[in-house]
Amino acid sequence: MFEKTLMDLQNHLKESGILISFSGRFSQGIIEELGDAIKKHMQTEDMPKNDIYNVFAIFVEQTHNIKNYTTDKEGSCYYDQIACSGIVTIGKSEGAYFICSGNLVEDKDVKPLAQKINQIMHLDKKDLKKLYKEQIRQELAPGSQGAGVGLIDIARKSKHAIKYSIVDIDGHLSFFSIKVTV
């Protein structure tokens, strides 16, 4: 029975153009190992170095967002569910690479997340650059893990508009997913 399930999963991954997939708890070691695998795979395809860099940078940003969100939720009654919910895939379709990731988020975090993405997803490259510079110049809030430029940087590196979705799971948690194409 498990052979059929694995074959079905493998066939689904191939049909979807997915080259690399990881689901589970993200650690720095896992992010580094997957990042090395991605770079090596793309280097064998004789891709422009800029595209390799962009795919790798977006992958790192997305996985760090999941890891950092999980760290922020230590002490939450949903921590274990959130910590084990991360997923990232990298694939190729119609000559372009895509990086998709997702994880559970507490419902109280959904609105600010959606507002932040909606703010940047329709900006052109010039306005994204301007927003990036403005954000970098701001003082960091106490306890902040960064300047909040990760999503802006992802949008700057994407060749198409960012796609995202938020699906309510149980009235307390939702599943956030994002797709970026390079």
Short mmCIF file of N, CA and C in Angstrom, two decimals:
data_model
loop_
_atom_site.label_atom_id
_atom_site.label_comp_id
_atom_site.label_asym_id
_atom_site.label_seq_id
_atom_site.Cartn_x
_atom_site.Cartn_y
_atom_site.Cartn_z
N MET A 1 0.81 -1.20 0.00
CA MET A 1 0.00 0.00 0.00
C MET A 1 0.86 1.27 0.00
N PHE A 2 1.94 1.28 0.84
CA PHE A 2 2.75 2.49 0.90
C PHE A 2 3.47 2.75 -0.42
N GLU A 3 3.79 1.64 -1.19
CA GLU A 3 4.46 1.83 -2.47
C GLU A 3 3.58 2.63 -3.42
N LYS A 4 2.29 2.31 -3.43
CA LYS A 4 1.35 3.02 -4.30
C LYS A 4 1.27 4.49 -3.89
N THR A 5 1.22 4.74 -2.58
CA THR A 5 1.14 6.11 -2.10
C THR A 5 2.39 6.89 -2.51
N LEU A 6 3.57 6.27 -2.35
CA LEU A 6 4.81 6.95 -2.74
C LEU A 6 4.88 7.19 -4.24
N MET A 7 4.46 6.19 -5.03
CA MET A 7 4.47 6.37 -6.48
C MET A 7 3.49 7.47 -6.89
N ASP A 8 2.32 7.49 -6.26
CA ASP A 8 1.35 8.56 -6.56
C ASP A 8 1.93 9.92 -6.21
N LEU A 9 2.61 10.00 -5.07
CA LEU A 9 3.22 11.26 -4.66
C LEU A 9 4.31 11.68 -5.65
N GLN A 10 5.16 10.73 -6.04
CA GLN A 10 6.22 11.03 -6.99
C GLN A 10 5.64 11.47 -8.34
N ASN A 11 4.62 10.80 -8.81
CA ASN A 11 3.98 11.19 -10.07
C ASN A 11 3.37 12.59 -9.97
N HIS A 12 2.75 12.89 -8.83
CA HIS A 12 2.16 14.22 -8.65
C HIS A 12 3.25 15.29 -8.67
N LEU A 13 4.38 15.02 -8.00
CA LEU A 13 5.49 15.97 -7.99
C LEU A 13 6.02 16.21 -9.41
N LYS A 14 6.18 15.12 -10.18
CA LYS A 14 6.67 15.26 -11.56
C LYS A 14 5.69 16.04 -12.42
N GLU A 15 4.41 15.73 -12.30
CA GLU A 15 3.39 16.42 -13.10
C GLU A 15 3.33 17.91 -12.75
N SER A 16 3.65 18.24 -11.52
CA SER A 16 3.62 19.63 -11.06
C SER A 16 4.93 20.36 -11.33
N GLY A 17 5.93 19.66 -11.85
CA GLY A 17 7.22 20.27 -12.15
C GLY A 17 8.07 20.48 -10.92
N ILE A 18 7.73 19.86 -9.81
CA ILE A 18 8.45 20.07 -8.56
C ILE A 18 9.75 19.26 -8.56
N LEU A 19 10.85 19.97 -8.32
CA LEU A 19 12.17 19.36 -8.31
C LEU A 19 12.62 19.00 -6.90
N ILE A 20 12.33 19.88 -5.95
CA ILE A 20 12.73 19.69 -4.56
C ILE A 20 11.56 20.04 -3.67
N SER A 21 11.35 19.22 -2.64
CA SER A 21 10.26 19.48 -1.70
C SER A 21 10.70 19.08 -0.31
N PHE A 22 10.31 19.88 0.67
CA PHE A 22 10.53 19.53 2.07
C PHE A 22 9.31 19.95 2.86
N SER A 23 8.88 19.08 3.75
CA SER A 23 7.76 19.38 4.63
C SER A 23 8.12 18.97 6.04
N GLY A 24 7.91 19.86 6.98
CA GLY A 24 8.21 19.53 8.37
C GLY A 24 8.80 20.70 9.11
N ARG A 25 9.53 20.40 10.16
CA ARG A 25 10.14 21.43 11.02
C ARG A 25 11.41 21.97 10.37
N PHE A 26 11.49 23.27 10.17
CA PHE A 26 12.66 23.89 9.55
C PHE A 26 13.72 24.20 10.61
N SER A 27 14.95 23.82 10.30
CA SER A 27 16.09 24.20 11.14
C SER A 27 17.11 24.87 10.23
N GLN A 28 18.08 25.53 10.81
CA GLN A 28 19.11 26.17 10.00
C GLN A 28 19.86 25.14 9.16
N GLY A 29 20.12 23.96 9.74
CA GLY A 29 20.83 22.91 9.01
C GLY A 29 20.04 22.43 7.80
N ILE A 30 18.75 22.24 7.94
CA ILE A 30 17.92 21.80 6.83
C ILE A 30 17.88 22.86 5.74
N ILE A 31 17.74 24.12 6.13
CA ILE A 31 17.72 25.21 5.15
C ILE A 31 19.03 25.24 4.36
N GLU A 32 20.16 25.08 5.05
CA GLU A 32 21.46 25.10 4.36
C GLU A 32 21.61 23.91 3.42
N GLU A 33 21.22 22.72 3.86
CA GLU A 33 21.34 21.53 3.00
C GLU A 33 20.47 21.65 1.75
N LEU A 34 19.23 22.08 1.93
CA LEU A 34 18.35 22.25 0.78
C LEU A 34 18.88 23.35 -0.14
N GLY A 35 19.38 24.42 0.44
CA GLY A 35 19.94 25.50 -0.37
C GLY A 35 21.10 25.03 -1.23
N ASP A 36 22.00 24.21 -0.65
CA ASP A 36 23.12 23.67 -1.43
C ASP A 36 22.62 22.78 -2.56
N ALA A 37 21.62 21.96 -2.27
CA ALA A 37 21.06 21.06 -3.30
C ALA A 37 20.45 21.88 -4.44
N ILE A 38 19.76 22.95 -4.09
CA ILE A 38 19.14 23.79 -5.12
C ILE A 38 20.19 24.43 -6.01
N LYS A 39 21.22 25.00 -5.39
CA LYS A 39 22.28 25.66 -6.18
C LYS A 39 22.96 24.66 -7.10
N LYS A 40 23.29 23.47 -6.58
CA LYS A 40 23.98 22.47 -7.41
C LYS A 40 23.10 22.02 -8.57
N HIS A 41 21.81 21.82 -8.31
CA HIS A 41 20.91 21.40 -9.38
C HIS A 41 20.83 22.47 -10.46
N MET A 42 20.69 23.72 -10.07
CA MET A 42 20.53 24.79 -11.05
C MET A 42 21.82 25.04 -11.82
N GLN A 43 22.96 24.84 -11.19
CA GLN A 43 24.23 25.03 -11.88
C GLN A 43 24.41 24.00 -12.99
N THR A 44 23.83 22.80 -12.83
CA THR A 44 23.93 21.77 -13.88
C THR A 44 23.06 22.11 -15.08
N GLU A 45 22.11 23.01 -14.91
CA GLU A 45 21.21 23.38 -16.00
C GLU A 45 21.72 24.58 -16.79
N ASP A 46 22.93 25.04 -16.49
CA ASP A 46 23.53 26.14 -17.23
C ASP A 46 22.62 27.37 -17.26
N MET A 47 22.11 27.72 -16.12
CA MET A 47 21.24 28.90 -15.99
C MET A 47 22.07 30.16 -15.77
N PRO A 48 21.52 31.31 -16.12
CA PRO A 48 22.23 32.56 -15.79
C PRO A 48 22.44 32.66 -14.28
N LYS A 49 23.62 33.15 -13.90
CA LYS A 49 23.96 33.23 -12.47
C LYS A 49 22.96 34.09 -11.71
N ASN A 50 22.42 35.13 -12.35
CA ASN A 50 21.45 35.99 -11.68
C ASN A 50 20.17 35.23 -11.32
N ASP A 51 19.72 34.34 -12.21
CA ASP A 51 18.52 33.54 -11.92
C ASP A 51 18.79 32.56 -10.77
N ILE A 52 19.99 31.95 -10.78
CA ILE A 52 20.34 31.03 -9.69
C ILE A 52 20.34 31.79 -8.36
N TYR A 53 20.95 32.96 -8.37
CA TYR A 53 20.99 33.77 -7.15
C TYR A 53 19.58 34.13 -6.68
N ASN A 54 18.72 34.54 -7.61
CA ASN A 54 17.37 34.95 -7.21
C ASN A 54 16.55 33.79 -6.63
N VAL A 55 16.61 32.63 -7.26
CA VAL A 55 15.89 31.45 -6.73
C VAL A 55 16.41 31.11 -5.34
N PHE A 56 17.74 31.08 -5.21
CA PHE A 56 18.33 30.75 -3.92
C PHE A 56 17.95 31.78 -2.86
N ALA A 57 18.02 33.06 -3.19
CA ALA A 57 17.71 34.12 -2.23
C ALA A 57 16.24 34.07 -1.80
N ILE A 58 15.34 33.81 -2.74
CA ILE A 58 13.91 33.72 -2.40
C ILE A 58 13.65 32.50 -1.53
N PHE A 59 14.29 31.37 -1.88
CA PHE A 59 14.15 30.17 -1.05
C PHE A 59 14.60 30.46 0.38
N VAL A 60 15.77 31.08 0.53
CA VAL A 60 16.29 31.37 1.87
C VAL A 60 15.34 32.30 2.62
N GLU A 61 14.84 33.33 1.96
CA GLU A 61 13.94 34.28 2.62
C GLU A 61 12.65 33.59 3.07
N GLN A 62 12.07 32.79 2.19
CA GLN A 62 10.82 32.11 2.54
C GLN A 62 11.02 31.13 3.70
N THR A 63 12.08 30.35 3.65
CA THR A 63 12.29 29.37 4.72
C THR A 63 12.65 30.05 6.04
N HIS A 64 13.40 31.15 5.98
CA HIS A 64 13.69 31.88 7.21
C HIS A 64 12.43 32.52 7.78
N ASN A 65 11.53 32.98 6.91
CA ASN A 65 10.26 33.52 7.40
C ASN A 65 9.49 32.46 8.19
N ILE A 66 9.47 31.24 7.68
CA ILE A 66 8.78 30.14 8.38
C ILE A 66 9.48 29.85 9.70
N LYS A 67 10.81 29.74 9.65
CA LYS A 67 11.58 29.43 10.86
C LYS A 67 11.42 30.53 11.90
N ASN A 68 11.50 31.79 11.47
CA ASN A 68 11.37 32.90 12.42
C ASN A 68 9.96 33.00 12.99
N TYR A 69 8.95 32.74 12.16
CA TYR A 69 7.57 32.78 12.66
C TYR A 69 7.39 31.69 13.72
N THR A 70 7.94 30.52 13.46
CA THR A 70 7.86 29.42 14.44
C THR A 70 8.53 29.82 15.75
N THR A 71 9.69 30.43 15.66
CA THR A 71 10.40 30.87 16.87
C THR A 71 9.57 31.88 17.65
N ASP A 72 8.93 32.80 16.92
CA ASP A 72 8.08 33.80 17.58
C ASP A 72 6.91 33.17 18.32
N LYS A 73 6.49 32.00 17.91
CA LYS A 73 5.31 31.34 18.48
C LYS A 73 5.64 30.38 19.62
N GLU A 74 6.90 30.34 20.05
CA GLU A 74 7.24 29.52 21.21
C GLU A 74 6.42 30.01 22.40
N GLY A 75 5.79 29.10 23.08
CA GLY A 75 4.92 29.45 24.20
C GLY A 75 3.45 29.52 23.81
N SER A 76 3.16 29.57 22.52
CA SER A 76 1.77 29.56 22.05
C SER A 76 1.21 28.14 22.21
N CYS A 77 -0.08 28.05 22.49
CA CYS A 77 -0.69 26.71 22.58
C CYS A 77 -0.71 26.01 21.22
N TYR A 78 -0.44 26.77 20.14
CA TYR A 78 -0.42 26.18 18.78
C TYR A 78 1.01 25.93 18.29
N TYR A 79 1.98 26.10 19.17
CA TYR A 79 3.38 26.03 18.75
C TYR A 79 3.71 24.72 18.02
N ASP A 80 3.37 23.59 18.58
CA ASP A 80 3.74 22.32 17.94
C ASP A 80 3.12 22.17 16.56
N GLN A 81 1.87 22.58 16.42
CA GLN A 81 1.21 22.50 15.11
C GLN A 81 1.93 23.41 14.11
N ILE A 82 2.23 24.64 14.56
CA ILE A 82 2.90 25.60 13.67
C ILE A 82 4.29 25.11 13.31
N ALA A 83 5.04 24.62 14.30
CA ALA A 83 6.44 24.21 14.08
C ALA A 83 6.56 23.08 13.06
N CYS A 84 5.57 22.22 12.98
CA CYS A 84 5.63 21.06 12.07
C CYS A 84 4.90 21.30 10.76
N SER A 85 4.42 22.51 10.52
CA SER A 85 3.55 22.75 9.36
C SER A 85 4.26 23.32 8.14
N GLY A 86 5.54 23.61 8.24
CA GLY A 86 6.24 24.27 7.13
C GLY A 86 6.41 23.36 5.92
N ILE A 87 6.33 23.96 4.77
CA ILE A 87 6.58 23.23 3.51
C ILE A 87 7.18 24.20 2.51
N VAL A 88 8.12 23.70 1.72
CA VAL A 88 8.69 24.50 0.64
C VAL A 88 8.89 23.58 -0.56
N THR A 89 8.60 24.10 -1.74
CA THR A 89 8.85 23.36 -2.97
C THR A 89 9.51 24.31 -3.96
N ILE A 90 10.36 23.73 -4.77
CA ILE A 90 10.96 24.48 -5.88
C ILE A 90 10.74 23.65 -7.12
N GLY A 91 10.26 24.30 -8.14
CA GLY A 91 9.98 23.57 -9.37
C GLY A 91 10.24 24.41 -10.60
N LYS A 92 9.96 23.81 -11.73
CA LYS A 92 10.18 24.49 -13.00
C LYS A 92 8.97 24.22 -13.89
N SER A 93 8.46 25.28 -14.47
CA SER A 93 7.32 25.16 -15.36
C SER A 93 7.42 26.23 -16.44
N GLU A 94 7.23 25.83 -17.66
CA GLU A 94 7.25 26.75 -18.80
C GLU A 94 8.52 27.60 -18.81
N GLY A 95 9.66 26.97 -18.50
CA GLY A 95 10.95 27.64 -18.57
C GLY A 95 11.27 28.56 -17.41
N ALA A 96 10.41 28.63 -16.41
CA ALA A 96 10.66 29.49 -15.25
C ALA A 96 10.66 28.65 -13.97
N TYR A 97 11.46 29.07 -13.02
CA TYR A 97 11.47 28.42 -11.72
C TYR A 97 10.42 29.06 -10.81
N PHE A 98 9.82 28.25 -9.97
CA PHE A 98 8.90 28.78 -8.96
C PHE A 98 9.30 28.25 -7.59
N ILE A 99 9.10 29.08 -6.60
CA ILE A 99 9.38 28.74 -5.21
C ILE A 99 8.08 28.94 -4.45
N CYS A 100 7.57 27.86 -3.86
CA CYS A 100 6.32 27.92 -3.10
C CYS A 100 6.63 27.52 -1.66
N SER A 101 6.01 28.19 -0.73
CA SER A 101 6.15 27.79 0.66
C SER A 101 4.84 28.05 1.39
N GLY A 102 4.72 27.41 2.53
CA GLY A 102 3.51 27.60 3.32
C GLY A 102 3.71 27.11 4.74
N ASN A 103 2.85 27.60 5.61
CA ASN A 103 2.86 27.16 7.01
C ASN A 103 1.60 27.65 7.70
N LEU A 104 1.31 27.04 8.84
CA LEU A 104 0.18 27.48 9.64
C LEU A 104 0.52 28.81 10.30
N VAL A 105 -0.46 29.69 10.39
CA VAL A 105 -0.31 30.95 11.11
C VAL A 105 -1.54 31.13 12.01
N GLU A 106 -1.31 31.79 13.14
CA GLU A 106 -2.45 32.09 14.01
C GLU A 106 -3.33 33.12 13.32
N ASP A 107 -4.63 32.98 13.51
CA ASP A 107 -5.58 33.88 12.84
C ASP A 107 -5.33 35.34 13.18
N LYS A 108 -4.85 35.62 14.39
CA LYS A 108 -4.59 37.02 14.76
C LYS A 108 -3.47 37.63 13.92
N ASP A 109 -2.66 36.81 13.25
CA ASP A 109 -1.56 37.31 12.42
C ASP A 109 -1.93 37.40 10.94
N VAL A 110 -3.10 36.92 10.58
CA VAL A 110 -3.48 36.86 9.17
C VAL A 110 -3.66 38.25 8.57
N LYS A 111 -4.41 39.11 9.23
CA LYS A 111 -4.71 40.42 8.66
C LYS A 111 -3.44 41.26 8.42
N PRO A 112 -2.53 41.38 9.42
CA PRO A 112 -1.31 42.15 9.16
C PRO A 112 -0.45 41.56 8.03
N LEU A 113 -0.41 40.22 7.95
CA LEU A 113 0.36 39.56 6.89
C LEU A 113 -0.24 39.87 5.53
N ALA A 114 -1.55 39.73 5.40
CA ALA A 114 -2.22 40.02 4.13
C ALA A 114 -2.05 41.48 3.74
N GLN A 115 -2.14 42.39 4.71
CA GLN A 115 -1.96 43.81 4.41
C GLN A 115 -0.56 44.09 3.88
N LYS A 116 0.43 43.46 4.50
CA LYS A 116 1.81 43.67 4.08
C LYS A 116 2.03 43.17 2.65
N ILE A 117 1.51 42.00 2.33
CA ILE A 117 1.69 41.46 0.98
C ILE A 117 0.90 42.27 -0.03
N ASN A 118 -0.34 42.61 0.32
CA ASN A 118 -1.15 43.40 -0.61
C ASN A 118 -0.51 44.75 -0.91
N GLN A 119 0.20 45.30 0.08
CA GLN A 119 0.87 46.59 -0.11
C GLN A 119 1.94 46.49 -1.20
N ILE A 120 2.64 45.36 -1.27
CA ILE A 120 3.77 45.27 -2.19
C ILE A 120 3.47 44.54 -3.50
N MET A 121 2.44 43.72 -3.52
CA MET A 121 2.28 42.83 -4.67
C MET A 121 1.92 43.55 -5.97
N HIS A 122 1.42 44.76 -5.89
CA HIS A 122 1.06 45.47 -7.12
C HIS A 122 2.00 46.63 -7.44
N LEU A 123 3.08 46.74 -6.67
CA LEU A 123 4.06 47.80 -6.94
C LEU A 123 4.97 47.38 -8.09
N ASP A 124 5.38 48.37 -8.89
CA ASP A 124 6.36 48.06 -9.93
C ASP A 124 7.76 48.06 -9.31
N LYS A 125 8.76 47.67 -10.11
CA LYS A 125 10.13 47.53 -9.60
C LYS A 125 10.66 48.85 -9.01
N LYS A 126 10.31 49.97 -9.63
CA LYS A 126 10.78 51.27 -9.15
C LYS A 126 10.21 51.57 -7.76
N ASP A 127 8.90 51.34 -7.59
CA ASP A 127 8.27 51.61 -6.29
C ASP A 127 8.72 50.61 -5.23
N LEU A 128 9.00 49.37 -5.64
CA LEU A 128 9.53 48.39 -4.69
C LEU A 128 10.91 48.82 -4.18
N LYS A 129 11.74 49.32 -5.08
CA LYS A 129 13.07 49.80 -4.70
C LYS A 129 12.96 50.98 -3.73
N LYS A 130 12.05 51.89 -4.00
CA LYS A 130 11.83 53.05 -3.14
C LYS A 130 11.35 52.60 -1.75
N LEU A 131 10.39 51.68 -1.71
CA LEU A 131 9.87 51.17 -0.44
C LEU A 131 10.96 50.43 0.33
N TYR A 132 11.78 49.67 -0.38
CA TYR A 132 12.89 48.93 0.23
C TYR A 132 13.84 49.91 0.94
N LYS A 133 14.22 50.96 0.23
CA LYS A 133 15.13 51.96 0.82
C LYS A 133 14.51 52.65 2.02
N GLU A 134 13.22 52.97 1.93
CA GLU A 134 12.54 53.62 3.06
C GLU A 134 12.53 52.70 4.28
N GLN A 135 12.27 51.42 4.04
CA GLN A 135 12.19 50.44 5.13
C GLN A 135 13.54 50.24 5.79
N ILE A 136 14.59 50.19 4.98
CA ILE A 136 15.96 50.00 5.50
C ILE A 136 16.37 51.15 6.41
N ARG A 137 15.91 52.35 6.09
CA ARG A 137 16.31 53.54 6.85
C ARG A 137 15.57 53.68 8.18
N GLN A 138 14.46 52.94 8.35
CA GLN A 138 13.69 53.05 9.59
C GLN A 138 14.43 52.35 10.74
N GLU A 139 14.20 52.88 11.95
CA GLU A 139 14.78 52.24 13.13
C GLU A 139 14.06 50.92 13.39
N LEU A 140 14.82 49.94 13.84
CA LEU A 140 14.23 48.63 14.15
C LEU A 140 13.43 48.71 15.45
N ALA A 141 12.28 48.07 15.44
CA ALA A 141 11.47 48.00 16.65
C ALA A 141 12.14 47.06 17.65
N PRO A 142 11.98 47.33 18.95
CA PRO A 142 12.58 46.42 19.95
C PRO A 142 12.08 44.99 19.74
N GLY A 143 13.00 44.05 19.75
CA GLY A 143 12.65 42.64 19.57
C GLY A 143 12.48 42.25 18.12
N SER A 144 12.65 43.18 17.20
CA SER A 144 12.49 42.89 15.78
C SER A 144 13.62 41.98 15.29
N GLN A 145 13.29 41.09 14.34
CA GLN A 145 14.30 40.18 13.79
C GLN A 145 14.90 40.70 12.50
N GLY A 146 14.47 41.86 12.07
CA GLY A 146 15.02 42.41 10.84
C GLY A 146 14.31 43.69 10.48
N ALA A 147 14.69 44.22 9.33
CA ALA A 147 14.13 45.50 8.89
C ALA A 147 12.79 45.34 8.20
N GLY A 148 12.31 44.12 8.07
CA GLY A 148 11.02 43.89 7.42
C GLY A 148 11.06 44.08 5.92
N VAL A 149 12.22 43.81 5.34
CA VAL A 149 12.37 43.99 3.90
C VAL A 149 12.33 42.67 3.13
N GLY A 150 12.16 41.56 3.83
CA GLY A 150 12.20 40.25 3.17
C GLY A 150 11.17 40.10 2.07
N LEU A 151 9.93 40.42 2.36
CA LEU A 151 8.88 40.28 1.34
C LEU A 151 9.09 41.28 0.20
N ILE A 152 9.58 42.47 0.54
CA ILE A 152 9.85 43.46 -0.50
C ILE A 152 10.95 42.94 -1.42
N ASP A 153 11.99 42.37 -0.83
CA ASP A 153 13.10 41.84 -1.61
C ASP A 153 12.64 40.66 -2.48
N ILE A 154 11.76 39.83 -1.95
CA ILE A 154 11.21 38.73 -2.74
C ILE A 154 10.47 39.29 -3.95
N ALA A 155 9.65 40.30 -3.73
CA ALA A 155 8.89 40.89 -4.84
C ALA A 155 9.82 41.52 -5.87
N ARG A 156 10.92 42.10 -5.41
CA ARG A 156 11.88 42.71 -6.34
C ARG A 156 12.54 41.66 -7.22
N LYS A 157 12.77 40.47 -6.69
CA LYS A 157 13.45 39.41 -7.45
C LYS A 157 12.49 38.60 -8.32
N SER A 158 11.20 38.69 -8.06
CA SER A 158 10.22 37.90 -8.81
C SER A 158 10.00 38.50 -10.20
N LYS A 159 9.83 37.60 -11.19
CA LYS A 159 9.56 38.06 -12.55
C LYS A 159 8.07 38.28 -12.78
N HIS A 160 7.24 37.74 -11.92
CA HIS A 160 5.79 37.89 -12.02
C HIS A 160 5.25 38.30 -10.65
N ALA A 161 4.00 38.73 -10.64
CA ALA A 161 3.39 39.13 -9.37
C ALA A 161 3.37 37.95 -8.39
N ILE A 162 3.60 38.25 -7.13
CA ILE A 162 3.54 37.24 -6.09
C ILE A 162 2.10 36.75 -5.97
N LYS A 163 1.94 35.45 -5.78
CA LYS A 163 0.61 34.89 -5.52
C LYS A 163 0.61 34.35 -4.09
N TYR A 164 -0.49 34.56 -3.38
CA TYR A 164 -0.58 33.99 -2.04
C TYR A 164 -2.02 33.61 -1.74
N SER A 165 -2.16 32.78 -0.73
CA SER A 165 -3.50 32.42 -0.27
C SER A 165 -3.45 32.18 1.24
N ILE A 166 -4.58 32.39 1.87
CA ILE A 166 -4.72 32.11 3.29
C ILE A 166 -6.03 31.35 3.45
N VAL A 167 -5.92 30.12 3.97
CA VAL A 167 -7.09 29.24 4.10
C VAL A 167 -7.34 28.97 5.57
N ASP A 168 -8.55 29.31 6.04
CA ASP A 168 -8.90 29.05 7.44
C ASP A 168 -8.93 27.53 7.68
N ILE A 169 -8.32 27.13 8.79
CA ILE A 169 -8.26 25.70 9.12
C ILE A 169 -9.33 25.34 10.16
N ASP A 170 -9.33 26.09 11.27
CA ASP A 170 -10.23 25.68 12.36
C ASP A 170 -10.75 26.85 13.20
N GLY A 171 -10.66 28.06 12.69
CA GLY A 171 -11.10 29.21 13.47
C GLY A 171 -10.03 29.78 14.37
N HIS A 172 -8.89 29.09 14.51
CA HIS A 172 -7.75 29.57 15.30
C HIS A 172 -6.48 29.67 14.45
N LEU A 173 -6.38 28.76 13.51
CA LEU A 173 -5.20 28.70 12.64
C LEU A 173 -5.63 28.76 11.18
N SER A 174 -4.75 29.33 10.36
CA SER A 174 -4.97 29.35 8.91
C SER A 174 -3.68 28.88 8.24
N PHE A 175 -3.82 28.40 6.99
CA PHE A 175 -2.63 27.99 6.26
C PHE A 175 -2.31 29.07 5.25
N PHE A 176 -1.11 29.64 5.40
CA PHE A 176 -0.62 30.68 4.50
C PHE A 176 0.29 30.04 3.47
N SER A 177 0.09 30.37 2.20
CA SER A 177 0.99 29.87 1.15
C SER A 177 1.33 31.00 0.20
N ILE A 178 2.52 30.94 -0.35
CA ILE A 178 3.01 31.98 -1.25
C ILE A 178 3.76 31.32 -2.41
N LYS A 179 3.60 31.90 -3.61
CA LYS A 179 4.29 31.40 -4.80
C LYS A 179 4.98 32.56 -5.48
N VAL A 180 6.27 32.36 -5.75
CA VAL A 180 7.08 33.37 -6.42
C VAL A 180 7.72 32.72 -7.63
N THR A 181 7.68 33.41 -8.77
CA THR A 181 8.24 32.86 -10.01
C THR A 181 9.44 33.70 -10.44
N VAL A 182 10.51 32.99 -10.79
CA VAL A 182 11.75 33.64 -11.25
C VAL A 182 12.05 33.18 -12.66
#
